Amino acid sequence: MSESVLKRAEYLLDQAKITKDGLSKRYVILARKLAMRTRTRLPPELNRRFCGKCSAYLKPGENLSVRLHGGKLVYYCKECGSHRRMPLHNKSH
Ligand SMILES: [Zn+2]
């Protein structure tokens, strides 16, 4: 896997973050397609920025709610209603 693919995926997700609602999904989809095409596994810090189901860029307080449940973080996408459990990340390296 290549460093530049990750850079490009991150760039696309950054665009998704700053762009207006209608377009942000497109950037997320582009980033996911890029990862798929290049068989790159997106690292969790990128992966958890969007909904794996509907590709919405997730913004806490807007279309994302995060809850702690059973020692795990539950990400709830308000756009499609899907849940995703994440381990609590305590890694700093
Ligand atoms: Zn969703």
Coordinates of C-alpha atoms and ligand atoms in Angstrom, one line a residue:
M1 CA 0.0 0.0 0.0
S2 CA 1.2 3.4 -0.8
E3 CA 1.6 6.5 1.2
S4 CA 0.3 8.7 -1.5
V5 CA -3.0 6.9 -1.7
L6 CA -3.6 7.6 1.9
K7 CA -2.7 11.2 1.4
R8 CA -5.2 11.5 -1.4
A9 CA -7.9 9.7 0.6
E10 CA -7.2 12.1 3.5
Y11 CA -7.4 15.0 1.1
L12 CA -10.7 13.9 -0.2
L13 CA -12.1 13.4 3.3
D14 CA -10.9 16.9 4.2
Q15 CA -12.8 18.2 1.2
A16 CA -15.8 16.3 2.4
K17 CA -15.5 18.0 5.7
I18 CA -15.4 21.5 4.4
T19 CA -17.8 21.2 1.5
K20 CA -21.5 21.7 1.6
D21 CA -23.8 18.8 2.5
G22 CA -24.8 17.7 -1.0
L23 CA -21.3 17.2 -2.2
S24 CA -19.6 15.8 0.9
K25 CA -20.9 12.4 0.2
R26 CA -19.3 12.4 -3.2
Y27 CA -15.9 13.1 -1.8
V28 CA -16.3 10.3 0.7
I29 CA -17.3 8.0 -2.1
L30 CA -14.3 9.1 -4.2
A31 CA -12.1 8.3 -1.2
R32 CA -13.6 4.9 -0.7
K33 CA -13.4 4.0 -4.4
L34 CA -9.8 5.1 -4.4
A35 CA -9.1 2.8 -1.5
M36 CA -11.0 0.0 -3.1
R37 CA -9.3 0.4 -6.4
T38 CA -5.9 0.5 -4.9
R39 CA -6.7 -2.2 -2.4
T40 CA -5.8 0.1 0.4
R41 CA -7.2 -0.4 3.8
L42 CA -8.0 2.9 5.3
P43 CA -6.6 3.4 8.8
P44 CA -9.2 3.8 11.6
E45 CA -8.6 7.5 11.9
L46 CA -9.8 7.9 8.3
N47 CA -12.3 5.1 8.3
R48 CA -14.3 6.5 11.3
R49 CA -14.8 9.8 9.7
F50 CA -17.5 8.6 7.4
C51 CA -20.5 6.2 7.5
G52 CA -19.6 2.8 6.1
K53 CA -23.1 2.3 5.0
C54 CA -24.3 5.5 3.4
S55 CA -20.9 7.3 2.9
A56 CA -22.0 10.4 4.8
Y57 CA -19.2 12.4 6.2
L58 CA -19.9 12.2 9.9
K59 CA -19.9 15.4 11.9
P60 CA -20.5 15.1 15.7
G61 CA -23.5 17.1 16.7
E62 CA -24.8 17.2 13.2
N63 CA -25.3 13.8 11.6
L64 CA -23.3 11.8 14.1
S65 CA -23.9 10.9 17.7
V66 CA -21.4 9.0 19.7
R67 CA -22.3 7.0 22.7
L68 CA -20.4 4.9 25.1
H69 CA -21.9 1.4 25.5
G70 CA -20.4 -1.6 27.1
G71 CA -16.9 -0.2 27.0
K72 CA -17.2 0.6 23.3
L73 CA -18.0 3.7 21.3
V74 CA -21.1 3.4 19.3
Y75 CA -21.2 5.7 16.3
Y76 CA -24.7 6.3 15.2
C77 CA -25.3 7.8 11.7
K78 CA -28.4 10.0 11.7
E79 CA -28.6 9.9 8.0
C80 CA -29.2 6.2 7.5
G81 CA -29.6 5.0 11.0
S82 CA -26.7 2.6 11.0
H83 CA -24.7 1.8 14.1
R84 CA -21.0 1.1 14.2
R85 CA -19.1 0.0 17.3
M86 CA -15.6 1.1 17.7
P87 CA -13.1 0.1 20.4
L88 CA -12.1 2.9 22.6
H89 CA -9.0 4.1 21.2
N90 CA -6.3 4.6 23.8
K91 CA -3.4 4.5 21.4
S92 CA -1.2 7.5 21.1
H93 CA 1.4 6.1 18.8
Ligands
ZN1 ZN -25.1 6.4 7.3

